[in-house]
Every structure is written in C-alpha cells, then in structure tokens.
Short mmCIF file of N, CA and C in Angstrom, two decimals:
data_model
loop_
_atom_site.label_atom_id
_atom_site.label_comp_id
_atom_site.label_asym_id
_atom_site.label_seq_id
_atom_site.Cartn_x
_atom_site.Cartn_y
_atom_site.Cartn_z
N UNK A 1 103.09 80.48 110.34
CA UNK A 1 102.04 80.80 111.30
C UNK A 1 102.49 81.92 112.22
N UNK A 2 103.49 81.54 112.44
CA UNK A 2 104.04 82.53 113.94
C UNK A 2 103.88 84.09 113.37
N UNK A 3 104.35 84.58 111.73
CA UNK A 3 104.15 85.31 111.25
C UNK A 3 103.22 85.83 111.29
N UNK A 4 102.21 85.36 111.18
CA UNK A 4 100.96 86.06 111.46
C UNK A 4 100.24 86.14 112.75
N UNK A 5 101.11 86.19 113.51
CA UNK A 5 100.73 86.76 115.37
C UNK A 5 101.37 87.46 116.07
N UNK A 6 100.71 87.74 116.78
CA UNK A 6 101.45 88.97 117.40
C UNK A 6 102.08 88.60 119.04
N UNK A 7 103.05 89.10 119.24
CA UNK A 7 103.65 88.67 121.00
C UNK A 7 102.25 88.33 121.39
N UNK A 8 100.96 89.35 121.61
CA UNK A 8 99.90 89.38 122.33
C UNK A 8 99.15 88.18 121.62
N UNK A 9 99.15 87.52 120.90
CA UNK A 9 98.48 86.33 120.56
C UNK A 9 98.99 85.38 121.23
N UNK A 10 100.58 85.18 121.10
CA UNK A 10 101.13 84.21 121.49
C UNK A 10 100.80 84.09 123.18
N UNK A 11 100.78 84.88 123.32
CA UNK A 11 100.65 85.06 125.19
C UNK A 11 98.96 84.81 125.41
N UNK A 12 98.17 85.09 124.98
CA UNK A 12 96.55 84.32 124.77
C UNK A 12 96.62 82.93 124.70
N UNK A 13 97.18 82.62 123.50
CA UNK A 13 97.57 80.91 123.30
C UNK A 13 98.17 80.27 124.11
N UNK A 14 99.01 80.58 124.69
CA UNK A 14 100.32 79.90 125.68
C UNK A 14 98.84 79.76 127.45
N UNK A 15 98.41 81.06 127.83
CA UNK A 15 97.01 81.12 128.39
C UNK A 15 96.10 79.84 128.10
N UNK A 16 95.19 79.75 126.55
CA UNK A 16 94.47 79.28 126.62
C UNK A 16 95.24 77.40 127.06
N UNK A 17 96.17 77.42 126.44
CA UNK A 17 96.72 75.85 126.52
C UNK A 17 96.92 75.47 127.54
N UNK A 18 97.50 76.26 128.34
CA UNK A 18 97.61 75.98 129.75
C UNK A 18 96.68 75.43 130.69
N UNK A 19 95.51 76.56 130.69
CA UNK A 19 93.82 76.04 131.04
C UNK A 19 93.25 75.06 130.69
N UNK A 20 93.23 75.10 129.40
CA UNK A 20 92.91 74.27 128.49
C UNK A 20 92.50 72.50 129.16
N UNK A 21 93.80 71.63 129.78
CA UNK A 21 93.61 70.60 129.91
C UNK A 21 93.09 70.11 131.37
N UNK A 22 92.84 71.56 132.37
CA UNK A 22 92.41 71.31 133.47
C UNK A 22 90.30 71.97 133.32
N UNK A 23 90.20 71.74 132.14
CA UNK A 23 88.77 72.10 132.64
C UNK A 23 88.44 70.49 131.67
N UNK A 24 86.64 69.90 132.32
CA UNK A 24 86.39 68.78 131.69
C UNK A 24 86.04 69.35 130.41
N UNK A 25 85.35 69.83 129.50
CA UNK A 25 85.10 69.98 127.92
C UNK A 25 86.60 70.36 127.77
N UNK A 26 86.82 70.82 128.35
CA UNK A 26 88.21 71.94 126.99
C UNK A 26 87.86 73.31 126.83
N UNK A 27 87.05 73.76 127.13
CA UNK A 27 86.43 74.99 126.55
C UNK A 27 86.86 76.35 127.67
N UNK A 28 87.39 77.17 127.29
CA UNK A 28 88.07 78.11 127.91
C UNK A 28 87.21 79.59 127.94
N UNK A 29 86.95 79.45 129.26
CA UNK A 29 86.53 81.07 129.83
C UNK A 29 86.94 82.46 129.62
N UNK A 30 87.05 83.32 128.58
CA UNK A 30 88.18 83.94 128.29
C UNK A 30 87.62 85.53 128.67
N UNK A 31 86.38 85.71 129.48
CA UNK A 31 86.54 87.20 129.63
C UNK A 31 87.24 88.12 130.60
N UNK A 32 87.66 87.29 131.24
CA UNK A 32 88.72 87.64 132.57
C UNK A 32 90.56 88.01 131.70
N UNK A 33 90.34 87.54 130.22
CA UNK A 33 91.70 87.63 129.83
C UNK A 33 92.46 89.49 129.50
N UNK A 34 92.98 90.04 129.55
CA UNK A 34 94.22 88.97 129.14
C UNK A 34 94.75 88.76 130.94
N UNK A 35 94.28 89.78 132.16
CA UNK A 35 95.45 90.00 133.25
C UNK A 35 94.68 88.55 133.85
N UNK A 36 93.35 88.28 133.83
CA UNK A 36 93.36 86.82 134.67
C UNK A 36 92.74 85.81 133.87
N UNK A 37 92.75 84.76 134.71
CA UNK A 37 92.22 83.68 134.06
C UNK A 37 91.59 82.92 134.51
N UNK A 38 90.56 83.35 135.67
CA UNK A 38 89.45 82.95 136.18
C UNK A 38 88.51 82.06 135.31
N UNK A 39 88.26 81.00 135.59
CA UNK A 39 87.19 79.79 134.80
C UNK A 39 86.10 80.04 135.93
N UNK A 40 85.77 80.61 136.93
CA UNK A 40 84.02 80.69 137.44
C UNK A 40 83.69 81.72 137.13
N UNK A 41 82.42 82.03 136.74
CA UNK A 41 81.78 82.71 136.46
C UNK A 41 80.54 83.59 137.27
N UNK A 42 81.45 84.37 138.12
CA UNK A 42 80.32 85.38 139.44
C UNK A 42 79.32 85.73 138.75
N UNK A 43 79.26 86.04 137.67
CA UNK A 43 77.91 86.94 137.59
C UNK A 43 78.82 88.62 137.55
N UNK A 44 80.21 88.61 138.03
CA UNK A 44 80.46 90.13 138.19
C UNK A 44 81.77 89.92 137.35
N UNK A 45 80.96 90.18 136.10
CA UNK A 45 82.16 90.60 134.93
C UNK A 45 81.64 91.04 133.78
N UNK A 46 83.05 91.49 132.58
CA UNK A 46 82.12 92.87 131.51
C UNK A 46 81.14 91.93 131.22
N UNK A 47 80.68 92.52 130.30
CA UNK A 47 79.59 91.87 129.26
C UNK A 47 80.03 91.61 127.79
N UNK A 48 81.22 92.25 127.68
CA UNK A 48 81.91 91.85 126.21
C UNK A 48 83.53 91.71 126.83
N UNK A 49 84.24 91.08 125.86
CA UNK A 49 85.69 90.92 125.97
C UNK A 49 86.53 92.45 125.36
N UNK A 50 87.30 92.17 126.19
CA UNK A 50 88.47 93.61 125.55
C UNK A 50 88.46 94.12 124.21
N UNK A 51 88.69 95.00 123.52
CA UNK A 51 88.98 95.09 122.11
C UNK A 51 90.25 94.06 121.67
N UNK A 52 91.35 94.38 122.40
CA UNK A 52 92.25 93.71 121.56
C UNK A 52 92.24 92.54 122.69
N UNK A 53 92.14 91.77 123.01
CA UNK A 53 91.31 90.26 123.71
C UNK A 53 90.64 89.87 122.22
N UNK A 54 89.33 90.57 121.86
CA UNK A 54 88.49 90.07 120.83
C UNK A 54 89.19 90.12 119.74
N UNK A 55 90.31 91.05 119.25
CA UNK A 55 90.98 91.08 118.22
C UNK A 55 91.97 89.55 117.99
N UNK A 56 92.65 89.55 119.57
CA UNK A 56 93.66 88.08 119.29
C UNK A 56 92.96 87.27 118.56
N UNK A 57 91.96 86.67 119.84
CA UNK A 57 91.01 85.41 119.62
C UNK A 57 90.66 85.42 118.04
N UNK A 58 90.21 86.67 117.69
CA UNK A 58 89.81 86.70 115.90
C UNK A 58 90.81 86.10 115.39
N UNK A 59 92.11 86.57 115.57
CA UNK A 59 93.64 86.03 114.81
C UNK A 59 94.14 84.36 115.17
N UNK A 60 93.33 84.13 116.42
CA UNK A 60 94.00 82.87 116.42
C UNK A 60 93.44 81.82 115.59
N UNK A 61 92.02 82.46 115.63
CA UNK A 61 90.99 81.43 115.16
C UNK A 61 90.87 81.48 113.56
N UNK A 62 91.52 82.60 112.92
CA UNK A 62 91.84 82.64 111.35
C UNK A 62 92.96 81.64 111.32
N UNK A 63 94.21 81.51 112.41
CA UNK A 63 95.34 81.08 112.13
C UNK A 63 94.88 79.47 112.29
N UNK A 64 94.13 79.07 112.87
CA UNK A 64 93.56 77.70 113.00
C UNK A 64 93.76 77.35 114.27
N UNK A 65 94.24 78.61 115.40
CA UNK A 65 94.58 77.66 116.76
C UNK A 65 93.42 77.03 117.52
N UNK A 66 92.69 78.24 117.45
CA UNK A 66 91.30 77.84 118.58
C UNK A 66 90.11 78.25 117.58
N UNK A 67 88.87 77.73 117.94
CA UNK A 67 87.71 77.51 117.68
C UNK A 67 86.42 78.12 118.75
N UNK A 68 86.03 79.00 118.37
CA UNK A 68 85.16 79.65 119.46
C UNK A 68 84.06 78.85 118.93
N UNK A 69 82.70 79.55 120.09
CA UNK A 69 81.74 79.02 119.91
C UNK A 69 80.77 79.84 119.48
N UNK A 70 79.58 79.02 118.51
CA UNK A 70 78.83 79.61 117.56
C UNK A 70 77.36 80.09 118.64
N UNK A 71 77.27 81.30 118.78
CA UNK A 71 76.35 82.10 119.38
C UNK A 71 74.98 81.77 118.73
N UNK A 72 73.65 83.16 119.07
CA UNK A 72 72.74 83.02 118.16
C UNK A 72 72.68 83.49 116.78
N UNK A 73 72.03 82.82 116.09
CA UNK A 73 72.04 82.87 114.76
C UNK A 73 73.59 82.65 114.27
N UNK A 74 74.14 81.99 114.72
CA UNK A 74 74.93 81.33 114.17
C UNK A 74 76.55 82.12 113.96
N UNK A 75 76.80 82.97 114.33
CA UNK A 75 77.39 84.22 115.01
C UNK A 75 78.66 83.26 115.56
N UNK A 76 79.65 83.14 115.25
CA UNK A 76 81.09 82.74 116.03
C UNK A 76 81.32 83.94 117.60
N UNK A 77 81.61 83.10 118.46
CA UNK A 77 81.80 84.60 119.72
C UNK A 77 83.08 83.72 120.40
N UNK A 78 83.96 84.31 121.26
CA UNK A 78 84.70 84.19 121.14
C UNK A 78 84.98 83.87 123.31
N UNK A 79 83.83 84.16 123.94
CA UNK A 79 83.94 84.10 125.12
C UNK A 79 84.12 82.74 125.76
N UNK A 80 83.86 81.53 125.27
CA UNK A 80 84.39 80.56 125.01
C UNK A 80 85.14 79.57 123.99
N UNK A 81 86.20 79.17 124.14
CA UNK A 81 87.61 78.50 122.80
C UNK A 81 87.66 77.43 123.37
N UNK A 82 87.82 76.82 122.15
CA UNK A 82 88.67 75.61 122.55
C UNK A 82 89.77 75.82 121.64
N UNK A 83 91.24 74.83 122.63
CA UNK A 83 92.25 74.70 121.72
C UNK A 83 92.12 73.77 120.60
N UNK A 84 92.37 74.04 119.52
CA UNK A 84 92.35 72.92 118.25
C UNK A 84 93.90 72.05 118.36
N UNK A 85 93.98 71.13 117.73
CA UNK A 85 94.92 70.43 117.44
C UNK A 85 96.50 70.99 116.91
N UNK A 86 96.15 71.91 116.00
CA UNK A 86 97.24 72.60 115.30
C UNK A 86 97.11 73.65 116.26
N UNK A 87 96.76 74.14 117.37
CA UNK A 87 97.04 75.18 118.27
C UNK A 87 97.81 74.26 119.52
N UNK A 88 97.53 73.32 119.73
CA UNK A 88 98.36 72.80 120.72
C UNK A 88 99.73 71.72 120.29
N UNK A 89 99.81 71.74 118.86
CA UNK A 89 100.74 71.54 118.20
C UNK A 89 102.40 72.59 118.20
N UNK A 90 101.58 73.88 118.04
CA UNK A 90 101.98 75.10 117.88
C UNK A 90 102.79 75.42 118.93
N UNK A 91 101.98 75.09 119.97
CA UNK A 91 102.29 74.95 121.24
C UNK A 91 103.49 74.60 121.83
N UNK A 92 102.85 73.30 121.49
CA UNK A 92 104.33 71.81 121.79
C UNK A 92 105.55 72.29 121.16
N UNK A 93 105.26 72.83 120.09
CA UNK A 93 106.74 73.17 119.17
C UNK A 93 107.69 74.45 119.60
N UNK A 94 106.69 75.12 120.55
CA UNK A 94 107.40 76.37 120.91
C UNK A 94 107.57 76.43 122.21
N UNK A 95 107.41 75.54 122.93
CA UNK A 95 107.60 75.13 124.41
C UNK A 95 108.79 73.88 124.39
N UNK A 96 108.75 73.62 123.58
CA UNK A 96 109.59 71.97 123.93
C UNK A 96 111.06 72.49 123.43
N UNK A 97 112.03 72.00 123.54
CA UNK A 97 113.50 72.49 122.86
C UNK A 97 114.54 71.17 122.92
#
C-alpha cells in the first residue's frame, strides 16, 4: 500500500484520522486541506478542492483508505471522507511502534 502513496497522501491520511474521531458521523471536511483543517463551514471558502488535495483523496480512495461521498448523479466527490477501516488500520500500523 504505502507504495502506492505519496509523502502528500500520507500527510492527508494521518489529517483525515486525526479529525476523523472527533466529529459525530466520521465524515471529514476536507476543503480547508491541505494547510487547515477547519470542520465549520463559513460560507467563505473555494468552491472546489486543490488540484493535488483532489488528486490525494483520488489515491487514497483507490488505495481503500477513505470513501468519499456520492454527489449528484451519482458522481463520487471528495469534499467529504470518511476513514475506512483499512485506512485507520494503516494508520495504527504506522503510528504505533
């Protein structure tokens, strides 16, 4: 797995997990990423996520970490994740020693 990520993934992931267990769903706010990690939502932010922001999230969610949510028409988007199981697995294994 690790193979197929990049420092900048890993540092998204290590992000989303962190957040992750202090919001009630699980579901992570991610257009403030990568410099913050604001979970409210002013009303005063982009309208799309970074290029390479949208690029990680694509990579994590091929790699099986996180799971975005399905937009209209059925469209995966990526402005809200949740961590999956094997992403906070991933996690545990590279945090713990």
């Amino acid at each position: 797995m690790l193979k197929d990520m990049t420092a900048f993934d890993v540092m998204i992931l290590a992000k989303i997990a962190k957040i992750s267990p202090l919001i009630v769903d699980r579901s992570v706010y991610t257009i403030n990423f990568p410099d913050g990690d604001d979970q409210t939502d002013s009303g005063k932010r982009p309208l799309e996520l970074s290029a390479d922001v949208a690029v990680s999230l694509g990579n994590l969610a091929r790699v099986g970490c996180i799971n975005g949510m399905s937009g209209i028409g059925g469209a995966l988007m990526f402005l809200r994740v949740r961590l999956t199981d094997l992403g906070a697995a991933f996690i545990a294994s590279c945090t713990t020693g």
